[in-house]
GROMACS .gro file of C-alpha atoms in nm:
model
  504
    1MET     CA    1   2.046   1.648  -0.749
    2LYS     CA    2   2.055   1.337  -0.526
    3ILE     CA    3   1.780   1.075  -0.510
    4LEU     CA    4   1.769   0.803  -0.247
    5PHE     CA    5   1.556   0.503  -0.344
    6LEU     CA    6   1.445   0.310  -0.037
    7ASN     CA    7   1.284  -0.029  -0.008
    8LEU     CA    8   1.143   0.071   0.330
    9PRO     CA    9   1.211  -0.140   0.639
   10TYR     CA   10   0.952  -0.362   0.799
   11GLU     CA   11   0.926  -0.587   1.103
   12PHE     CA   12   0.951  -0.898   0.882
   13ASN     CA   13   1.095  -0.989   0.541
   14ILE     CA   14   0.821  -0.848   0.319
   15SER     CA   15   0.825  -0.847  -0.063
   16ARG     CA   16   0.657  -0.515  -0.151
   17ALA     CA   17   0.697  -0.584  -0.523
   18SER     CA   18   0.499  -0.907  -0.486
   19ARG     CA   19   0.129  -0.937  -0.568
   20TRP     CA   20   0.104  -1.104  -0.225
   21PRO     CA   21   0.297  -0.883   0.021
   22GLU     CA   22   0.342  -1.081   0.339
   23LYS     CA   23   0.617  -1.269   0.517
   24THR     CA   24   0.654  -1.575   0.301
   25LYS     CA   25   0.632  -1.924   0.445
   26SER     CA   26   0.920  -2.075   0.249
   27GLY     CA   27   1.189  -1.812   0.222
   28THR     CA   28   1.084  -1.619  -0.089
   29LEU     CA   29   1.199  -1.257  -0.108
   30TYR     CA   30   1.148  -1.042  -0.418
   31TYR     CA   31   1.389  -0.788  -0.560
   32PRO     CA   32   1.255  -0.430  -0.536
   33TYR     CA   33   1.235  -0.433  -0.914
   34TRP     CA   34   1.003  -0.135  -0.971
   35LEU     CA   35   1.240   0.087  -0.774
   36ALA     CA   36   1.541  -0.065  -0.949
   37TYR     CA   37   1.408   0.008  -1.298
   38CYS     CA   38   1.351   0.370  -1.195
   39VAL     CA   39   1.703   0.394  -1.055
   40GLY     CA   40   1.841   0.289  -1.394
   41VAL     CA   41   1.633   0.552  -1.575
   42CYS     CA   42   1.727   0.831  -1.334
   43GLU     CA   43   2.098   0.751  -1.344
   44ARG     CA   44   2.090   0.759  -1.722
   45GLU     CA   45   1.924   1.100  -1.703
   46GLY     CA   46   2.215   1.232  -1.497
   47PHE     CA   47   2.079   1.217  -1.143
   48GLU     CA   48   2.297   1.095  -0.859
   49CYS     CA   49   2.117   0.791  -0.715
   50LYS     CA   50   2.146   0.529  -0.446
   51LEU     CA   51   1.926   0.223  -0.393
   52VAL     CA   52   1.905   0.077  -0.042
   53ASP     CA   53   1.705  -0.232   0.044
   54CYS     CA   54   1.628  -0.179   0.412
   55ILE     CA   55   1.459  -0.522   0.425
   56THR     CA   56   1.770  -0.723   0.337
   57LYS     CA   57   1.984  -0.501   0.560
   58ALA     CA   58   1.743  -0.565   0.849
   59TYR     CA   59   1.725  -0.191   0.912
   60SER     CA   60   1.518  -0.049   1.194
   61ILE     CA   61   1.341   0.285   1.156
   62GLU     CA   62   1.637   0.447   1.331
   63ASP     CA   63   1.882   0.278   1.093
   64THR     CA   64   1.682   0.404   0.796
   65VAL     CA   65   1.678   0.759   0.927
   66ASN     CA   66   2.055   0.741   0.975
   67GLU     CA   67   2.094   0.618   0.616
   68VAL     CA   68   1.897   0.921   0.495
   69LYS     CA   69   2.099   1.165   0.706
   70GLY     CA   70   2.425   1.011   0.587
   71TYR     CA   71   2.336   1.034   0.217
   72GLU     CA   72   2.166   1.376   0.241
   73PRO     CA   73   1.932   1.331  -0.057
   74ASP     CA   74   1.722   1.602  -0.216
   75TYR     CA   75   1.450   1.349  -0.297
   76ILE     CA   76   1.348   1.011  -0.158
   77MET     CA   77   1.151   0.754  -0.360
   78ALA     CA   78   0.982   0.453  -0.197
   79GLU     CA   79   0.678   0.227  -0.230
   80ILE     CA   80   0.401   0.127   0.007
   81THR     CA   81   0.153  -0.162   0.000
   82THR     CA   82  -0.186  -0.215   0.160
   83PRO     CA   83  -0.073  -0.469   0.425
   84THR     CA   84   0.233  -0.262   0.523
   85CYS     CA   85   0.101   0.093   0.490
   86ALA     CA   86   0.042   0.161   0.861
   87TYR     CA   87   0.405   0.079   0.943
   88ASP     CA   88   0.525   0.251   0.626
   89TYR     CA   89   0.362   0.573   0.746
   90LYS     CA   90   0.563   0.555   1.069
   91VAL     CA   91   0.885   0.516   0.874
   92ILE     CA   92   0.805   0.797   0.631
   93ASN     CA   93   0.700   1.038   0.905
   94SER     CA   94   1.013   0.957   1.105
   95ILE     CA   95   1.226   1.038   0.800
   96LYS     CA   96   1.040   1.364   0.739
   97GLU     CA   97   1.079   1.473   1.102
   98ALA     CA   98   1.449   1.392   1.110
   99TYR     CA   99   1.533   1.520   0.761
  100PRO     CA  100   1.267   1.764   0.638
  101LYS     CA  101   1.489   1.889   0.356
  102ALA     CA  102   1.410   1.591   0.132
  103LYS     CA  103   1.091   1.572  -0.072
  104ILE     CA  104   0.938   1.228  -0.031
  105MET     CA  105   0.781   1.056  -0.332
  106ILE     CA  106   0.577   0.740  -0.287
  107GLY     CA  107   0.456   0.487  -0.543
  108GLY     CA  108   0.329   0.131  -0.540
  109THR     CA  109  -0.005  -0.046  -0.545
  110HIS     CA  110  -0.167   0.109  -0.237
  111ALA     CA  111  -0.063   0.465  -0.315
  112THR     CA  112  -0.177   0.430  -0.676
  113ILE     CA  113  -0.529   0.312  -0.597
  114LEU     CA  114  -0.586   0.528  -0.285
  115PRO     CA  115  -0.385   0.850  -0.331
  116ASP     CA  116  -0.634   1.075  -0.147
  117ALA     CA  117  -0.641   0.852   0.158
  118VAL     CA  118  -0.263   0.813   0.164
  119LEU     CA  119  -0.196   1.188   0.145
  120ASN     CA  120  -0.453   1.247   0.418
  121GLU     CA  121  -0.314   0.974   0.643
  122CYS     CA  122   0.060   1.041   0.606
  123LEU     CA  123   0.174   1.403   0.621
  124GLY     CA  124   0.535   1.304   0.562
  125ILE     CA  125   0.461   1.225   0.196
  126ASP     CA  126   0.500   1.510  -0.051
  127TYR     CA  127   0.399   1.339  -0.375
  128ILE     CA  128   0.221   1.021  -0.483
  129LEU     CA  129   0.350   0.883  -0.813
  130ARG     CA  130   0.073   0.668  -0.954
  131GLN     CA  131   0.123   0.352  -1.164
  132GLU     CA  132   0.448   0.325  -1.363
  133TYR     CA  133   0.681   0.593  -1.231
  134ASP     CA  134   1.006   0.519  -1.420
  135TYR     CA  135   1.005   0.859  -1.593
  136THR     CA  136   0.777   1.045  -1.349
  137VAL     CA  137   1.051   1.085  -1.089
  138GLY     CA  138   1.292   1.272  -1.317
  139GLU     CA  139   1.019   1.484  -1.475
  140LEU     CA  140   0.889   1.587  -1.134
  141ILE     CA  141   1.233   1.690  -1.010
  142ILE     CA  142   1.315   1.914  -1.306
  143SER     CA  143   0.964   2.058  -1.348
  144ASP     CA  144   0.881   2.411  -1.239
  145ASP     CA  145   0.513   2.320  -1.212
  146VAL     CA  146   0.404   1.982  -1.076
  147SER     CA  147   0.062   2.025  -1.234
  148ASN     CA  148   0.228   1.965  -1.571
  149VAL     CA  149   0.371   1.627  -1.470
  150LYS     CA  150   0.143   1.333  -1.546
  151GLY     CA  151   0.066   1.066  -1.289
  152VAL     CA  152   0.117   1.275  -0.974
  153SER     CA  153  -0.107   1.339  -0.673
  154TYR     CA  154  -0.018   1.611  -0.423
  155ARG     CA  155  -0.155   1.858  -0.172
  156VAL     CA  156  -0.262   2.212  -0.260
  157ASN     CA  157  -0.357   2.508  -0.038
  158CYS     CA  158  -0.093   2.384   0.199
  159ASP     CA  159   0.268   2.496   0.227
  160GLY     CA  160   0.525   2.231   0.305
  161ASP     CA  161   0.652   2.457   0.581
  162ASP     CA  162   0.319   2.407   0.758
  163ILE     CA  163   0.392   2.039   0.790
  164ALA     CA  164   0.759   2.087   0.876
  165ALA     CA  165   0.653   2.324   1.156
  166LEU     CA  166   0.443   2.057   1.330
  167ASP     CA  167   0.594   1.930   1.653
  168ASP     CA  168   0.480   1.583   1.552
  169VAL     CA  169   0.431   1.498   1.184
  170ASN     CA  170   0.234   1.193   1.294
  171LEU     CA  171  -0.052   1.422   1.393
  172LEU     CA  172  -0.376   1.362   1.207
  173ALA     CA  173  -0.413   1.537   0.875
  174ASP     CA  174  -0.704   1.742   1.011
  175SER     CA  175  -0.439   1.950   1.191
  176ILE     CA  176  -0.383   2.122   0.857
  177ASP     CA  177  -0.641   2.230   0.603
  178PHE     CA  178  -0.555   2.120   0.248
  179ALA     CA  179  -0.697   1.967  -0.067
  180VAL     CA  180  -0.553   1.692  -0.288
  181LYS     CA  181  -0.498   1.743  -0.659
  182HIS     CA  182  -0.435   1.475  -0.921
  183THR     CA  183  -0.270   1.538  -1.255
  184GLU     CA  184  -0.393   1.332  -1.548
  185ASP     CA  185  -0.284   0.970  -1.567
  186ARG     CA  186   0.044   0.892  -1.735
  187GLU     CA  187   0.017   0.687  -2.051
  188PRO     CA  188   0.159   0.335  -2.000
  189LEU     CA  189   0.520   0.320  -2.116
  190ASP     CA  190   0.513   0.182  -2.469
  191ASP     CA  191   0.886   0.158  -2.548
  192LEU     CA  192   1.002  -0.093  -2.288
  193ASP     CA  193   1.334  -0.126  -2.471
  194SER     CA  194   1.408   0.224  -2.339
  195LEU     CA  195   1.440   0.081  -1.987
  196PRO     CA  196   1.793  -0.003  -1.872
  197TYR     CA  197   1.879  -0.360  -1.780
  198VAL     CA  198   1.756  -0.402  -1.425
  199SER     CA  199   2.020  -0.672  -1.378
  200LYS     CA  200   2.288  -0.400  -1.396
  201VAL     CA  201   2.113  -0.199  -1.125
  202TYR     CA  202   2.094  -0.505  -0.901
  203GLU     CA  203   2.462  -0.574  -0.965
  204LYS     CA  204   2.555  -0.222  -0.856
  205TYR     CA  205   2.344  -0.190  -0.542
  206LEU     CA  206   2.214  -0.527  -0.420
  207ASN     CA  207   2.341  -0.868  -0.308
  208PHE     CA  208   2.203  -1.150  -0.523
  209ASP     CA  209   2.222  -1.394  -0.233
  210ASP     CA  210   1.968  -1.188  -0.036
  211TYR     CA  211   1.681  -1.280  -0.270
  212ALA     CA  212   1.510  -1.610  -0.337
  213TYR     CA  213   1.210  -1.798  -0.470
  214ALA     CA  214   1.121  -2.113  -0.284
  215PHE     CA  215   1.068  -2.278  -0.622
  216ALA     CA  216   1.375  -2.135  -0.801
  217GLN     CA  217   1.741  -2.225  -0.786
  218LYS     CA  218   1.948  -1.981  -0.583
  219PRO     CA  219   2.078  -1.725  -0.647
  220MET     CA  220   1.809  -1.616  -0.888
  221ILE     CA  221   1.736  -1.285  -1.058
  222GLN     CA  222   1.407  -1.117  -1.155
  223ILE     CA  223   1.367  -0.922  -1.477
  224VAL     CA  224   1.065  -0.799  -1.673
  225SER     CA  225   0.995  -0.857  -2.042
  226SER     CA  226   0.649  -0.701  -2.060
  227ARG     CA  227   0.405  -0.487  -1.867
  228GLY     CA  228   0.031  -0.488  -1.839
  229CYS     CA  229  -0.210  -0.779  -1.840
  230PRO     CA  230  -0.508  -0.800  -2.076
  231ASN     CA  231  -0.681  -1.066  -1.865
  232GLN     CA  232  -0.972  -0.977  -1.637
  233CYS     CA  233  -0.920  -1.185  -1.318
  234ASN     CA  234  -1.124  -1.007  -1.053
  235PHE     CA  235  -0.883  -1.070  -0.763
  236CYS     CA  236  -0.554  -0.945  -0.911
  237SER     CA  237  -0.440  -0.600  -0.802
  238TYR     CA  238  -0.154  -0.535  -1.047
  239PRO     CA  239  -0.361  -0.462  -1.361
  240SER     CA  240  -0.572  -0.223  -1.151
  241THR     CA  241  -0.271  -0.042  -1.011
  242MET     CA  242   0.078  -0.069  -1.157
  243GLY     CA  243   0.094  -0.213  -1.508
  244GLY     CA  244  -0.261  -0.163  -1.630
  245ARG     CA  245  -0.434  -0.382  -1.887
  246ILE     CA  246  -0.258  -0.260  -2.201
  247TYR     CA  247  -0.006  -0.533  -2.285
  248ARG     CA  248   0.335  -0.402  -2.394
  249THR     CA  249   0.656  -0.593  -2.458
  250ARG     CA  250   1.028  -0.557  -2.494
  251SER     CA  251   1.164  -0.666  -2.829
  252VAL     CA  252   1.286  -1.023  -2.852
  253SER     CA  253   1.640  -0.905  -2.926
  254ASP     CA  254   1.649  -0.672  -2.624
  255LEU     CA  255   1.527  -0.948  -2.390
  256ALA     CA  256   1.774  -1.198  -2.534
  257ASP     CA  257   2.051  -0.940  -2.497
  258GLU     CA  258   1.983  -0.912  -2.123
  259PHE     CA  259   1.978  -1.291  -2.090
  260GLU     CA  260   2.315  -1.298  -2.262
  261TYR     CA  261   2.447  -1.023  -2.033
  262ILE     CA  262   2.341  -1.215  -1.723
  263LEU     CA  263   2.494  -1.540  -1.848
  264ASN     CA  264   2.825  -1.373  -1.938
  265GLU     CA  265   2.864  -1.109  -1.668
  266LEU     CA  266   2.676  -1.262  -1.373
  267PRO     CA  267   2.779  -1.628  -1.381
  268GLU     CA  268   2.679  -1.676  -1.017
  269ILE     CA  269   2.310  -1.647  -1.115
  270LYS     CA  270   2.155  -1.994  -1.131
  271GLU     CA  271   1.809  -1.900  -1.262
  272ILE     CA  272   1.642  -1.608  -1.439
  273PHE     CA  273   1.281  -1.543  -1.344
  274ILE     CA  274   1.072  -1.341  -1.591
  275GLU     CA  275   0.851  -1.145  -1.352
  276ASP     CA  276   0.583  -1.043  -1.604
  277ASP     CA  277   0.219  -1.055  -1.502
  278THR     CA  278   0.197  -1.320  -1.774
  279PHE     CA  279   0.501  -1.384  -1.991
  280THR     CA  280   0.311  -1.601  -2.239
  281VAL     CA  281   0.028  -1.366  -2.344
  282ASN     CA  282   0.171  -1.357  -2.697
  283GLN     CA  283   0.274  -1.715  -2.774
  284PRO     CA  284   0.429  -1.641  -3.117
  285ARG     CA  285   0.657  -1.390  -2.940
  286VAL     CA  286   0.751  -1.654  -2.684
  287ILE     CA  287   0.841  -1.896  -2.963
  288GLU     CA  288   1.045  -1.626  -3.137
  289PHE     CA  289   1.231  -1.555  -2.814
  290CYS     CA  290   1.306  -1.923  -2.759
  291ASP     CA  291   1.433  -1.958  -3.116
  292GLU     CA  292   1.659  -1.655  -3.060
  293ILE     CA  293   1.802  -1.805  -2.741
  294ASN     CA  294   1.884  -2.125  -2.927
  295ARG     CA  295   2.017  -1.941  -3.232
  296ARG     CA  296   2.268  -1.761  -3.010
  297GLY     CA  297   2.374  -2.088  -2.848
  298LEU     CA  298   2.276  -1.967  -2.500
  299GLU     CA  299   2.200  -2.214  -2.224
  300PRO     CA  300   2.004  -2.028  -1.958
  301VAL     CA  301   1.789  -2.174  -1.682
  302TRP     CA  302   1.474  -1.967  -1.651
  303SER     CA  303   1.116  -1.962  -1.524
  304CYS     CA  304   0.811  -1.742  -1.570
  305ASN     CA  305   0.450  -1.666  -1.482
  306THR     CA  306   0.207  -1.816  -1.733
  307ARG     CA  307  -0.152  -1.923  -1.794
  308VAL     CA  308  -0.274  -2.274  -1.864
  309ASP     CA  309  -0.375  -2.192  -2.222
  310LEU     CA  310  -0.024  -2.269  -2.351
  311THR     CA  311  -0.002  -2.497  -2.651
  312PHE     CA  312   0.223  -2.801  -2.645
  313GLU     CA  313   0.431  -2.645  -2.926
  314THR     CA  314   0.499  -2.332  -2.719
  315MET     CA  315   0.582  -2.532  -2.408
  316LYS     CA  316   0.825  -2.753  -2.598
  317LYS     CA  317   1.000  -2.448  -2.743
  318MET     CA  318   1.028  -2.308  -2.391
  319LYS     CA  319   1.171  -2.632  -2.255
  320ASP     CA  320   1.425  -2.652  -2.538
  321ALA     CA  321   1.534  -2.294  -2.460
  322GLY     CA  322   1.599  -2.367  -2.092
  323CYS     CA  323   1.265  -2.312  -1.920
  324ARG     CA  324   1.271  -2.507  -1.593
  325LEU     CA  325   0.948  -2.406  -1.419
  326LEU     CA  326   0.609  -2.250  -1.495
  327VAL     CA  327   0.408  -2.062  -1.234
  328CYS     CA  328   0.038  -2.075  -1.314
  329GLY     CA  329  -0.291  -1.989  -1.151
  330TYR     CA  330  -0.526  -2.287  -1.164
  331GLU     CA  331  -0.726  -2.098  -0.896
  332SER     CA  332  -1.029  -2.330  -0.877
  333GLY     CA  333  -1.146  -2.680  -0.965
  334ASN     CA  334  -1.497  -2.558  -1.043
  335GLN     CA  335  -1.575  -2.414  -1.385
  336GLU     CA  336  -1.856  -2.189  -1.261
  337VAL     CA  337  -1.620  -2.029  -1.009
  338LEU     CA  338  -1.358  -1.977  -1.282
  339ASN     CA  339  -1.624  -1.803  -1.490
  340GLU     CA  340  -1.737  -1.594  -1.194
  341ILE     CA  341  -1.385  -1.461  -1.127
  342LYS     CA  342  -1.334  -1.394  -1.500
  343LYS     CA  343  -1.029  -1.617  -1.516
  344GLY     CA  344  -1.084  -1.696  -1.882
  345ILE     CA  345  -0.967  -2.058  -1.867
  346THR     CA  346  -1.132  -2.400  -1.863
  347LEU     CA  347  -1.067  -2.705  -1.651
  348GLU     CA  348  -0.987  -2.893  -1.971
  349GLN     CA  349  -0.710  -2.644  -2.049
  350SER     CA  350  -0.570  -2.688  -1.699
  351LYS     CA  351  -0.565  -3.066  -1.736
  352ALA     CA  352  -0.395  -3.046  -2.076
  353PHE     CA  353  -0.138  -2.799  -1.942
  354ALA     CA  354  -0.052  -3.029  -1.652
  355GLU     CA  355  -0.021  -3.332  -1.879
  356ASN     CA  356   0.198  -3.146  -2.129
  357ALA     CA  357   0.426  -3.019  -1.851
  358ARG     CA  358   0.473  -3.379  -1.730
  359LYS     CA  359   0.551  -3.498  -2.082
  360LEU     CA  360   0.811  -3.226  -2.125
  361ASP     CA  361   0.950  -3.254  -1.770
  362ILE     CA  362   0.879  -2.888  -1.691
  363LYS     CA  363   0.812  -2.824  -1.325
  364VAL     CA  364   0.487  -2.651  -1.229
  365PHE     CA  365   0.407  -2.428  -0.935
  366GLY     CA  366   0.028  -2.433  -0.917
  367CYS     CA  367  -0.166  -2.162  -0.736
  368PHE     CA  368  -0.514  -2.225  -0.595
  369MET     CA  369  -0.743  -1.989  -0.405
  370ILE     CA  370  -1.030  -2.050  -0.166
  371GLY     CA  371  -1.305  -1.803  -0.085
  372LEU     CA  372  -1.329  -1.672  -0.439
  373THR     CA  373  -1.644  -1.514  -0.576
  374GLY     CA  374  -1.891  -1.800  -0.622
  375ASP     CA  375  -1.711  -2.039  -0.390
  376SER     CA  376  -1.875  -2.266  -0.131
  377LEU     CA  377  -1.753  -2.548   0.088
  378GLU     CA  378  -1.845  -2.787  -0.193
  379THR     CA  379  -1.649  -2.599  -0.462
  380ILE     CA  380  -1.350  -2.564  -0.230
  381ASP     CA  381  -1.351  -2.941  -0.189
  382GLU     CA  382  -1.367  -2.971  -0.569
  383THR     CA  383  -1.064  -2.742  -0.591
  384TYR     CA  384  -0.860  -2.967  -0.362
  385LYS     CA  385  -0.956  -3.278  -0.556
  386PHE     CA  386  -0.870  -3.100  -0.880
  387ALA     CA  387  -0.529  -3.004  -0.738
  388GLN     CA  388  -0.469  -3.372  -0.666
  389SER     CA  389  -0.560  -3.460  -1.024
  390VAL     CA  390  -0.327  -3.205  -1.192
  391TYR     CA  391  -0.067  -3.267  -0.918
  392PRO     CA  392   0.173  -2.972  -0.955
  393ASP     CA  393   0.528  -3.014  -0.828
  394MET     CA  394   0.468  -2.727  -0.587
  395CYS     CA  395   0.128  -2.615  -0.472
  396PHE     CA  396  -0.013  -2.307  -0.302
  397PHE     CA  397  -0.354  -2.289  -0.140
  398GLN     CA  398  -0.434  -1.940  -0.021
  399GLN     CA  399  -0.735  -1.739   0.081
  400ALA     CA  400  -0.858  -1.475  -0.163
  401VAL     CA  401  -0.755  -1.130  -0.039
  402PRO     CA  402  -0.969  -0.820  -0.108
  403PHE     CA  403  -0.702  -0.582  -0.234
  404PRO     CA  404  -0.842  -0.231  -0.296
  405GLY     CA  405  -0.904  -0.166  -0.663
  406THR     CA  406  -1.006  -0.523  -0.747
  407GLY     CA  407  -1.348  -0.654  -0.836
  408PHE     CA  408  -1.317  -0.900  -0.549
  409TYR     CA  409  -1.279  -0.612  -0.304
  410ASP     CA  410  -1.588  -0.441  -0.445
  411TRP     CA  411  -1.787  -0.766  -0.421
  412ALA     CA  412  -1.683  -0.835  -0.061
  413LYS     CA  413  -1.755  -0.478   0.048
  414GLU     CA  414  -2.093  -0.454  -0.125
  415ASN     CA  415  -2.205  -0.777   0.043
  416GLY     CA  416  -2.077  -0.677   0.386
  417TYR     CA  417  -1.825  -0.962   0.396
  418LEU     CA  418  -1.513  -0.757   0.484
  419ILE     CA  419  -1.419  -0.802   0.848
  420THR     CA  420  -1.208  -0.484   0.858
  421GLU     CA  421  -1.090  -0.194   0.646
  422ASP     CA  422  -0.824  -0.111   0.901
  423TYR     CA  423  -0.515  -0.199   0.702
  424SER     CA  424  -0.300  -0.215   1.016
  425LYS     CA  425  -0.488  -0.540   1.091
  426TRP     CA  426  -0.418  -0.704   0.756
  427LEU     CA  427  -0.107  -0.884   0.879
  428ASN     CA  428  -0.101  -1.096   1.192
  429ASP     CA  429   0.168  -1.077   1.461
  430ASP     CA  430   0.390  -1.311   1.259
  431GLY     CA  431   0.372  -1.108   0.938
  432TYR     CA  432   0.125  -1.325   0.746
  433LEU     CA  433  -0.190  -1.203   0.574
  434ASN     CA  434  -0.499  -1.257   0.781
  435CYS     CA  435  -0.815  -1.402   0.633
  436LEU     CA  436  -1.019  -1.086   0.585
  437VAL     CA  437  -1.357  -1.204   0.460
  438ASP     CA  438  -1.651  -1.366   0.640
  439TYR     CA  439  -1.865  -1.574   0.403
  440PRO     CA  440  -2.216  -1.710   0.454
  441TYR     CA  441  -2.067  -2.062   0.452
  442ALA     CA  442  -1.754  -1.996   0.662
  443ASP     CA  443  -1.612  -1.711   0.868
  444HIS     CA  444  -1.253  -1.592   0.839
  445ARG     CA  445  -1.128  -1.828   1.114
  446GLU     CA  446  -1.280  -2.129   0.942
  447ILE     CA  447  -1.129  -2.020   0.609
  448GLU     CA  448  -0.787  -1.999   0.773
  449LYS     CA  449  -0.819  -2.350   0.919
  450LEU     CA  450  -0.945  -2.485   0.588
  451ARG     CA  451  -0.653  -2.330   0.401
  452ASP     CA  452  -0.397  -2.475   0.643
  453ASN     CA  453  -0.559  -2.818   0.630
  454LEU     CA  454  -0.549  -2.823   0.250
  455MET     CA  455  -0.179  -2.736   0.252
  456SER     CA  456  -0.104  -3.006   0.507
  457LYS     CA  457  -0.304  -3.273   0.326
  458TYR     CA  458  -0.127  -3.195  -0.002
  459TYR     CA  459   0.232  -3.158   0.115
  460PHE     CA  460   0.243  -3.416   0.391
  461SER     CA  461   0.078  -3.698   0.199
  462PHE     CA  462   0.295  -4.006   0.149
  463ALA     CA  463   0.234  -4.000  -0.228
  464TYR     CA  464   0.355  -3.639  -0.259
  465ILE     CA  465   0.665  -3.699  -0.048
  466VAL     CA  466   0.766  -4.002  -0.259
  467LYS     CA  467   0.690  -3.820  -0.585
  468THR     CA  468   0.891  -3.514  -0.480
  469PHE     CA  469   1.189  -3.723  -0.374
  470LEU     CA  470   1.199  -3.915  -0.701
  471ALA     CA  471   1.150  -3.602  -0.912
  472ASN     CA  472   1.434  -3.410  -0.744
  473LEU     CA  473   1.726  -3.649  -0.732
  474ASP     CA  474   1.941  -3.385  -0.900
  475TRP     CA  475   2.149  -3.220  -0.626
  476ALA     CA  476   2.054  -2.862  -0.716
  477GLU     CA  477   1.685  -2.947  -0.715
  478PHE     CA  478   1.717  -3.150  -0.397
  479ARG     CA  479   1.880  -2.858  -0.213
  480ARG     CA  480   1.605  -2.623  -0.333
  481VAL     CA  481   1.330  -2.858  -0.217
  482MET     CA  482   1.497  -2.914   0.120
  483ARG     CA  483   1.547  -2.540   0.174
  484GLY     CA  484   1.187  -2.451   0.097
  485GLY     CA  485   1.043  -2.758   0.268
  486THR     CA  486   1.237  -2.702   0.589
  487GLN     CA  487   1.127  -2.341   0.611
  488TYR     CA  488   0.765  -2.436   0.554
  489ILE     CA  489   0.776  -2.710   0.817
  490VAL     CA  490   0.926  -2.464   1.067
  491PHE     CA  491   0.641  -2.223   0.986
  492ARG     CA  492   0.377  -2.490   1.050
  493VAL     CA  493   0.539  -2.607   1.374
  494LYS     CA  494   0.554  -2.251   1.508
  495LYS     CA  495   0.191  -2.199   1.415
  496ALA     CA  496   0.086  -2.521   1.587
  497LEU     CA  497   0.277  -2.428   1.902
  498LYS     CA  498   0.124  -2.083   1.906
  499ARG     CA  499  -0.224  -2.229   1.864
  500ALA     CA  500  -0.157  -2.464   2.154
  501ASP     CA  501  -0.042  -2.174   2.372
  502ASN     CA  502  -0.360  -1.984   2.291
  503LEU     CA  503  -0.569  -2.284   2.394
  504ASP     CA  504  -0.383  -2.302   2.725
   0.00000   0.00000   0.00000
């Protein structure tokens, strides 16, 4: 039985595994890590597998169809996201038309939260695999009755031959009468040590040089040490879709073993990024991991997603064990807004975190959002001033996006603030997420201008330029800053030129 895992093509370099799927402004491109973990599980279970990243190969739809025909799989597994789903449907339907033999399974954030809509909108899909699908794929393939496989959504009262017989599979779903059935949810995977090392899957199928973080040394690698996030932030889609809110971890020894494997067997890797929702949920575990890294005499360079509630003791342990950078969500400079979005942090914690990072010489990538629940022009101004006070090494101001399944989406829809629910309009012509919410204090165009102005004021200030130069005299850091900075400047110049053309 052959399974082809596809990171589907798109018109731009899109990171579907990211919580923010758009063309990035500074060269970031995620590994397709959800697919890669599933590849490792399926290969271990005896299936013949192949993982193809159509994004890094710059495949067209035609190229992707030819890849499918050449491999002749029995099953195809891919993911879709909300911003890319309209184009994803075209790709999937093209594959189904050209190669109807393969059953097509689809996972990811958008399919998980809206399985009925997806199965109605894309006839080329046979099965939706909701949430974590590592073991769902194999169970579905060997099962005689799909209704016994947890975490699956599929059509009933409709024979697959009915769809295959259509002259055009892109026809609307009302061409065929069917219903959608959902099996019960799959329990979140508890034994994460049962997952193979995703680094080995990357090594077999992918090119490390194809992937990058603007704020990480290159080449970097993404691995996961935990799943699920117990925090309640109302704008984050992952806990509502993929990992859930039940926090589960790999053992310290298993995680350290993969670090050791990467250091010994993949010496070209310059940085390991722990792509957990929040690596530092359990700080005693983090300390134990850091002690284990030092006990083994390992010298990795690594980074992770975190929250600002870290203690100085934990941060020092992380620094001593090779942690180079922390990615954190400050989100807002107004405490009432933080409370409204259920962030669960205080401004005092954010200030202490920033000060401790400076003392320990750990770099910080700070994320801020505008247009959050409870925001106003005044609180957005407070957020910018707060960003200046905590002064992260790298900073990201972005509009809040109403991803389906989040509390922010519900709030924006209930108040009539959404400007569209046509997902084909989520990305602009350049591949970037549009501002999708009109507020009483600013419409979506004003939010976009405000966001861009905040980024320009922060990054192009004389103080920031001098600080960045002095803080990155090391050649590796200097190259990283120049690579990301150049790409961002090119993005802003293109945008300015396009705006000028529109005015003409």
